[in-house]
């Protein structure tokens, strides 16, 4: 079977640096899109999140992982349709 079937989070969610390279956007830009709610964080009410926050317990600083395909799709949608 394809690797993504066995390990979906390791192949689909990427570090900020990897996602930045694959999406052709800076890490700062991607982080700004999360802050503005354009790229959605994983939560109970979000069915297919683009981003997971994997910060260590007790850490105030977010540590994001990005689902590259979902981010790519979301960033290509015109702002008025998001």
Tab-separated table of N, CA, C and O in Angstrom:
chain	number	residue	atom	x	y	z
A	1	UNK	N	0.829	-1.204	0.000
A	1	UNK	CA	0.000	0.000	0.000
A	1	UNK	C	0.865	1.256	0.000
A	1	UNK	O	2.010	1.220	0.450
A	2	UNK	N	0.316	2.367	-0.468
A	2	UNK	CA	1.093	3.608	-0.453
A	2	UNK	C	1.441	4.013	0.974
A	2	UNK	O	0.723	3.705	1.913
A	3	UNK	N	2.543	4.670	1.108
A	3	UNK	CA	3.026	5.068	2.430
A	3	UNK	C	2.021	5.961	3.152
A	3	UNK	O	1.865	5.884	4.360
A	4	UNK	N	1.311	6.826	2.416
A	4	UNK	CA	0.357	7.725	3.050
A	4	UNK	C	-0.794	6.970	3.719
A	4	UNK	O	-1.409	7.461	4.649
A	5	UNK	N	-1.098	5.751	3.262
A	5	UNK	CA	-2.136	4.945	3.887
A	5	UNK	C	-1.679	4.455	5.253
A	5	UNK	O	-2.445	4.412	6.202
A	6	UNK	N	-0.423	4.133	5.361
A	6	UNK	CA	0.104	3.614	6.619
A	6	UNK	C	0.445	4.715	7.618
A	6	UNK	O	0.238	4.559	8.809
A	7	UNK	N	0.973	5.811	7.143
A	7	UNK	CA	1.429	6.882	8.020
A	7	UNK	C	0.918	8.238	7.522
A	7	UNK	O	1.696	9.055	7.052
A	8	UNK	N	-0.395	8.474	7.596
A	8	UNK	CA	-0.924	9.692	6.977
A	8	UNK	C	-0.354	10.984	7.545
A	8	UNK	O	-0.121	11.920	6.804
A	9	UNK	N	-0.108	11.054	8.839
A	9	UNK	CA	0.359	12.316	9.404
A	9	UNK	C	1.819	12.603	9.077
A	9	UNK	O	2.205	13.738	8.947
A	10	UNK	N	2.632	11.580	8.924
A	10	UNK	CA	4.030	11.838	8.583
A	10	UNK	C	4.191	12.241	7.134
A	10	UNK	O	5.115	12.946	6.801
A	11	UNK	N	3.307	11.802	6.271
A	11	UNK	CA	3.456	12.150	4.862
A	11	UNK	C	2.616	13.365	4.473
A	11	UNK	O	2.944	14.041	3.521
A	12	UNK	N	1.526	13.631	5.174
A	12	UNK	CA	0.646	14.713	4.785
A	12	UNK	C	0.915	16.009	5.542
A	12	UNK	O	0.832	17.079	4.989
A	13	UNK	N	1.194	15.924	6.817
A	13	UNK	CA	1.483	17.114	7.597
A	13	UNK	C	2.986	17.312	7.647
A	13	UNK	O	3.732	16.423	8.003
A	14	UNK	N	3.430	18.492	7.257
A	14	UNK	CA	4.861	18.776	7.122
A	14	UNK	C	5.285	19.895	8.058
A	14	UNK	O	4.479	20.724	8.450
A	15	UNK	N	6.562	19.939	8.332
A	15	UNK	CA	7.114	21.030	9.133
A	15	UNK	C	6.934	22.342	8.371
A	15	UNK	O	6.758	22.336	7.148
A	16	UNK	N	6.989	23.476	9.065
A	16	UNK	CA	6.858	24.764	8.381
A	16	UNK	C	7.868	24.939	7.248
A	16	UNK	O	7.529	25.450	6.186
A	17	UNK	N	9.087	24.502	7.462
A	17	UNK	CA	10.126	24.671	6.448
A	17	UNK	C	9.833	23.828	5.211
A	17	UNK	O	9.950	24.304	4.082
A	18	UNK	N	9.427	22.581	5.411
A	18	UNK	CA	9.088	21.711	4.278
A	18	UNK	C	7.872	22.239	3.535
A	18	UNK	O	7.842	22.282	2.307
A	19	UNK	N	6.846	22.638	4.282
A	19	UNK	CA	5.632	23.164	3.665
A	19	UNK	C	5.944	24.434	2.888
A	19	UNK	O	5.438	24.636	1.782
A	20	UNK	N	6.788	25.263	3.445
A	20	UNK	CA	7.176	26.518	2.794
A	20	UNK	C	7.807	26.244	1.429
A	20	UNK	O	7.455	26.875	0.432
A	21	UNK	N	8.693	25.288	1.383
A	21	UNK	CA	9.348	24.934	0.120
A	21	UNK	C	8.352	24.368	-0.882
A	21	UNK	O	8.344	24.735	-2.053
A	22	UNK	N	7.483	23.461	-0.423
A	22	UNK	CA	6.528	22.812	-1.314
A	22	UNK	C	5.447	23.764	-1.817
A	22	UNK	O	4.962	23.630	-2.929
A	23	UNK	N	5.073	24.743	-0.983
A	23	UNK	CA	4.018	25.687	-1.368
A	23	UNK	C	4.563	26.943	-2.038
A	23	UNK	O	3.810	27.741	-2.579
A	24	UNK	N	5.869	27.143	-1.961
A	24	UNK	CA	6.460	28.338	-2.553
A	24	UNK	C	6.097	29.610	-1.808
A	24	UNK	O	6.021	30.686	-2.391
A	25	UNK	N	5.847	29.495	-0.515
A	25	UNK	CA	5.512	30.641	0.344
A	25	UNK	C	6.451	30.620	1.539
A	25	UNK	O	6.922	29.569	1.953
A	26	UNK	N	6.695	31.767	2.120
A	26	UNK	CA	7.589	31.827	3.281
A	26	UNK	C	6.898	31.258	4.519
A	26	UNK	O	5.660	31.226	4.601
A	27	UNK	N	7.690	30.830	5.478
A	27	UNK	CA	7.162	30.342	6.749
A	27	UNK	C	6.362	31.456	7.419
A	27	UNK	O	5.276	31.223	7.956
A	28	UNK	N	6.864	32.673	7.364
A	28	UNK	CA	6.179	33.827	7.958
A	28	UNK	C	4.801	34.028	7.309
A	28	UNK	O	3.815	34.289	7.994
A	29	UNK	N	4.733	33.900	5.985
A	29	UNK	CA	3.464	34.047	5.266
A	29	UNK	C	2.472	32.976	5.711
A	29	UNK	O	1.304	33.274	5.979
A	30	UNK	N	2.914	31.726	5.784
A	30	UNK	CA	2.029	30.639	6.200
A	30	UNK	C	1.520	30.864	7.621
A	30	UNK	O	0.339	30.661	7.907
A	31	UNK	N	2.391	31.300	8.498
A	31	UNK	CA	2.003	31.581	9.874
A	31	UNK	C	0.973	32.711	9.931
A	31	UNK	O	0.002	32.652	10.692
A	32	UNK	N	1.166	33.725	9.106
A	32	UNK	CA	0.218	34.843	9.035
A	32	UNK	C	-1.148	34.349	8.553
A	32	UNK	O	-2.190	34.781	9.066
A	33	UNK	N	-1.170	33.428	7.597
A	33	UNK	CA	-2.425	32.887	7.090
A	33	UNK	C	-3.168	32.100	8.176
A	33	UNK	O	-4.392	32.110	8.231
A	34	UNK	N	-2.426	31.451	9.066
A	34	UNK	CA	-3.044	30.754	10.197
A	34	UNK	C	-3.618	31.790	11.168
A	34	UNK	O	-4.763	31.683	11.603
A	35	UNK	N	-2.825	32.813	11.487
A	35	UNK	CA	-3.270	33.858	12.418
A	35	UNK	C	-4.534	34.555	11.920
A	35	UNK	O	-5.398	34.926	12.710
A	36	UNK	N	-4.655	34.723	10.612
A	36	UNK	CA	-5.809	35.403	10.027
A	36	UNK	C	-6.990	34.455	9.787
A	36	UNK	O	-8.047	34.886	9.350
A	37	UNK	N	-6.795	33.158	10.047
A	37	UNK	CA	-7.874	32.192	9.897
A	37	UNK	C	-8.079	31.682	8.479
A	37	UNK	O	-9.046	30.974	8.203
A	38	UNK	N	-7.186	32.049	7.576
A	38	UNK	CA	-7.311	31.575	6.200
A	38	UNK	C	-6.933	30.104	6.121
A	38	UNK	O	-7.621	29.302	5.490
A	39	UNK	N	-5.838	29.732	6.763
A	39	UNK	CA	-5.496	28.322	6.933
A	39	UNK	C	-6.029	27.919	8.303
A	39	UNK	O	-5.674	28.508	9.312
A	40	UNK	N	-6.909	26.923	8.323
A	40	UNK	CA	-7.629	26.579	9.543
A	40	UNK	C	-6.881	25.565	10.400
A	40	UNK	O	-6.376	24.570	9.900
A	41	UNK	N	-6.871	25.835	11.705
A	41	UNK	CA	-6.280	24.929	12.678
A	41	UNK	C	-7.230	23.774	12.960
A	41	UNK	O	-8.451	23.932	12.895
A	42	UNK	N	-6.651	22.642	13.296
A	42	UNK	CA	-7.437	21.480	13.670
A	42	UNK	C	-8.239	21.814	14.924
A	42	UNK	O	-7.698	22.284	15.908
A	43	UNK	N	-9.543	21.598	14.864
A	43	UNK	CA	-10.447	21.832	15.987
A	43	UNK	C	-11.670	20.952	15.798
A	43	UNK	O	-11.868	20.372	14.728
A	44	UNK	N	-12.514	20.874	16.815
A	44	UNK	CA	-13.702	20.020	16.740
A	44	UNK	C	-14.626	20.403	15.586
A	44	UNK	O	-15.219	19.559	14.951
A	45	UNK	N	-14.756	21.699	15.316
A	45	UNK	CA	-15.704	22.147	14.295
A	45	UNK	C	-15.086	22.263	12.901
A	45	UNK	O	-15.762	22.656	11.966
A	46	UNK	N	-13.819	21.907	12.741
A	46	UNK	CA	-13.153	21.981	11.437
A	46	UNK	C	-12.973	20.556	10.925
A	46	UNK	O	-12.220	19.770	11.487
A	47	UNK	N	-13.683	20.246	9.845
A	47	UNK	CA	-13.683	18.873	9.324
A	47	UNK	C	-12.352	18.482	8.691
A	47	UNK	O	-11.816	17.417	8.956
A	48	UNK	N	-11.815	19.313	7.814
A	48	UNK	CA	-10.559	19.006	7.132
A	48	UNK	C	-9.577	20.157	7.360
A	48	UNK	O	-9.447	21.041	6.517
A	49	UNK	N	-8.890	20.147	8.482
A	49	UNK	CA	-7.986	21.256	8.784
A	49	UNK	C	-6.763	21.266	7.869
A	49	UNK	O	-6.338	20.232	7.369
A	50	UNK	N	-6.236	22.459	7.652
A	50	UNK	CA	-5.004	22.591	6.885
A	50	UNK	C	-3.775	22.550	7.790
A	50	UNK	O	-2.679	22.272	7.346
A	51	UNK	N	-3.983	22.830	9.070
A	51	UNK	CA	-2.855	23.012	9.995
A	51	UNK	C	-3.137	22.324	11.328
A	51	UNK	O	-4.266	22.326	11.811
A	52	UNK	N	-2.093	21.731	11.900
A	52	UNK	CA	-2.153	21.187	13.261
A	52	UNK	C	-1.167	21.947	14.121
A	52	UNK	O	-0.061	22.264	13.685
A	53	UNK	N	-1.558	22.228	15.348
A	53	UNK	CA	-0.655	22.843	16.322
A	53	UNK	C	-0.107	21.717	17.184
A	53	UNK	O	-0.844	21.045	17.886
A	54	UNK	N	1.188	21.483	17.092
A	54	UNK	CA	1.815	20.367	17.797
A	54	UNK	C	2.783	20.858	18.882
A	54	UNK	O	3.781	20.221	19.166
A	55	UNK	N	2.441	21.999	19.492
A	55	UNK	CA	3.323	22.551	20.530
A	55	UNK	C	3.426	21.593	21.715
A	55	UNK	O	2.529	20.800	21.977
A	56	UNK	N	4.516	21.698	22.407
A	56	UNK	CA	4.729	20.889	23.598
A	56	UNK	C	3.803	21.358	24.709
A	56	UNK	O	3.480	22.553	24.794
A	57	UNK	N	3.367	20.454	25.580
A	57	UNK	CA	2.500	20.856	26.695
A	57	UNK	C	3.157	21.967	27.517
A	57	UNK	O	4.336	21.910	27.824
A	58	UNK	N	2.373	22.980	27.821
A	58	UNK	CA	2.867	24.096	28.612
A	58	UNK	C	3.558	25.182	27.806
A	58	UNK	O	3.934	26.216	28.340
A	59	UNK	N	3.746	24.964	26.512
A	59	UNK	CA	4.422	25.953	25.675
A	59	UNK	C	3.418	26.975	25.164
A	59	UNK	O	2.350	26.621	24.681
A	60	UNK	N	3.767	28.242	25.243
A	60	UNK	CA	2.903	29.307	24.748
A	60	UNK	C	3.119	29.535	23.256
A	60	UNK	O	2.260	30.074	22.571
A	61	UNK	N	4.256	29.131	22.751
A	61	UNK	CA	4.591	29.362	21.344
A	61	UNK	C	4.036	28.249	20.465
A	61	UNK	O	4.323	27.073	20.678
A	62	UNK	N	3.228	28.603	19.449
A	62	UNK	CA	2.683	27.558	18.586
A	62	UNK	C	3.758	26.889	17.741
A	62	UNK	O	4.769	27.496	17.413
A	63	UNK	N	3.524	25.644	17.432
A	63	UNK	CA	4.403	24.889	16.551
A	63	UNK	C	3.494	24.200	15.540
A	63	UNK	O	2.750	23.282	15.886
A	64	UNK	N	3.497	24.689	14.306
A	64	UNK	CA	2.552	24.227	13.311
A	64	UNK	C	3.126	23.156	12.393
A	64	UNK	O	4.302	23.146	12.089
A	65	UNK	N	2.225	22.267	11.950
A	65	UNK	CA	2.495	21.342	10.864
A	65	UNK	C	1.405	21.582	9.824
A	65	UNK	O	0.252	21.842	10.177
A	66	UNK	N	1.766	21.494	8.554
A	66	UNK	CA	0.866	21.861	7.467
A	66	UNK	C	0.519	20.667	6.587
A	66	UNK	O	1.396	19.887	6.232
A	67	UNK	N	-0.753	20.559	6.231
A	67	UNK	CA	-1.196	19.578	5.253
A	67	UNK	C	-1.057	20.280	3.903
A	67	UNK	O	-1.872	21.127	3.531
A	68	UNK	N	-0.017	19.947	3.173
A	68	UNK	CA	0.373	20.710	1.989
A	68	UNK	C	-0.734	20.764	0.939
A	68	UNK	O	-1.054	21.834	0.416
A	69	UNK	N	-1.349	19.635	0.621
A	69	UNK	CA	-2.389	19.629	-0.414
A	69	UNK	C	-3.580	20.492	-0.023
A	69	UNK	O	-4.120	21.234	-0.837
A	70	UNK	N	-4.004	20.404	1.242
A	70	UNK	CA	-5.134	21.221	1.693
A	70	UNK	C	-4.769	22.703	1.707
A	70	UNK	O	-5.592	23.547	1.359
A	71	UNK	N	-3.550	23.019	2.121
A	71	UNK	CA	-3.095	24.415	2.122
A	71	UNK	C	-3.082	24.960	0.697
A	71	UNK	O	-3.554	26.081	0.447
A	72	UNK	N	-2.557	24.180	-0.207
A	72	UNK	CA	-2.471	24.598	-1.602
A	72	UNK	C	-3.866	24.906	-2.151
A	72	UNK	O	-4.097	25.940	-2.774
A	73	UNK	N	-4.793	24.020	-1.877
A	73	UNK	CA	-6.160	24.205	-2.343
A	73	UNK	C	-6.784	25.448	-1.712
A	73	UNK	O	-7.407	26.255	-2.399
A	74	UNK	N	-6.617	25.607	-0.425
A	74	UNK	CA	-7.218	26.742	0.302
A	74	UNK	C	-6.635	28.080	-0.160
A	74	UNK	O	-7.338	29.069	-0.262
A	75	UNK	N	-5.335	28.110	-0.427
A	75	UNK	CA	-4.681	29.357	-0.833
A	75	UNK	C	-5.028	29.756	-2.265
A	75	UNK	O	-4.839	30.906	-2.638
A	76	UNK	N	-5.539	28.825	-3.068
A	76	UNK	CA	-5.907	29.162	-4.439
A	76	UNK	C	-7.355	29.634	-4.565
A	76	UNK	O	-7.755	30.145	-5.598
A	77	UNK	N	-8.132	29.458	-3.498
A	77	UNK	CA	-9.531	29.909	-3.495
A	77	UNK	C	-9.542	31.431	-3.329
A	77	UNK	O	-8.868	31.960	-2.457
A	78	UNK	N	-10.314	32.137	-4.153
A	78	UNK	CA	-10.399	33.592	-3.999
A	78	UNK	C	-10.887	33.965	-2.592
A	78	UNK	O	-11.731	33.263	-2.018
A	79	UNK	N	-10.359	35.044	-2.012
A	79	UNK	CA	-10.709	35.436	-0.643
A	79	UNK	C	-12.213	35.506	-0.370
A	79	UNK	O	-12.661	35.122	0.713
A	80	UNK	N	-13.004	35.978	-1.321
A	80	UNK	CA	-14.435	36.117	-1.086
A	80	UNK	C	-15.154	34.765	-0.999
A	80	UNK	O	-16.300	34.692	-0.548
A	81	UNK	N	-14.508	33.685	-1.400
A	81	UNK	CA	-15.126	32.357	-1.363
A	81	UNK	C	-14.618	31.494	-0.217
A	81	UNK	O	-15.062	30.362	-0.049
A	82	UNK	N	-13.692	31.987	0.586
A	82	UNK	CA	-13.122	31.188	1.679
A	82	UNK	C	-14.071	31.059	2.835
A	82	UNK	O	-14.733	31.837	3.286
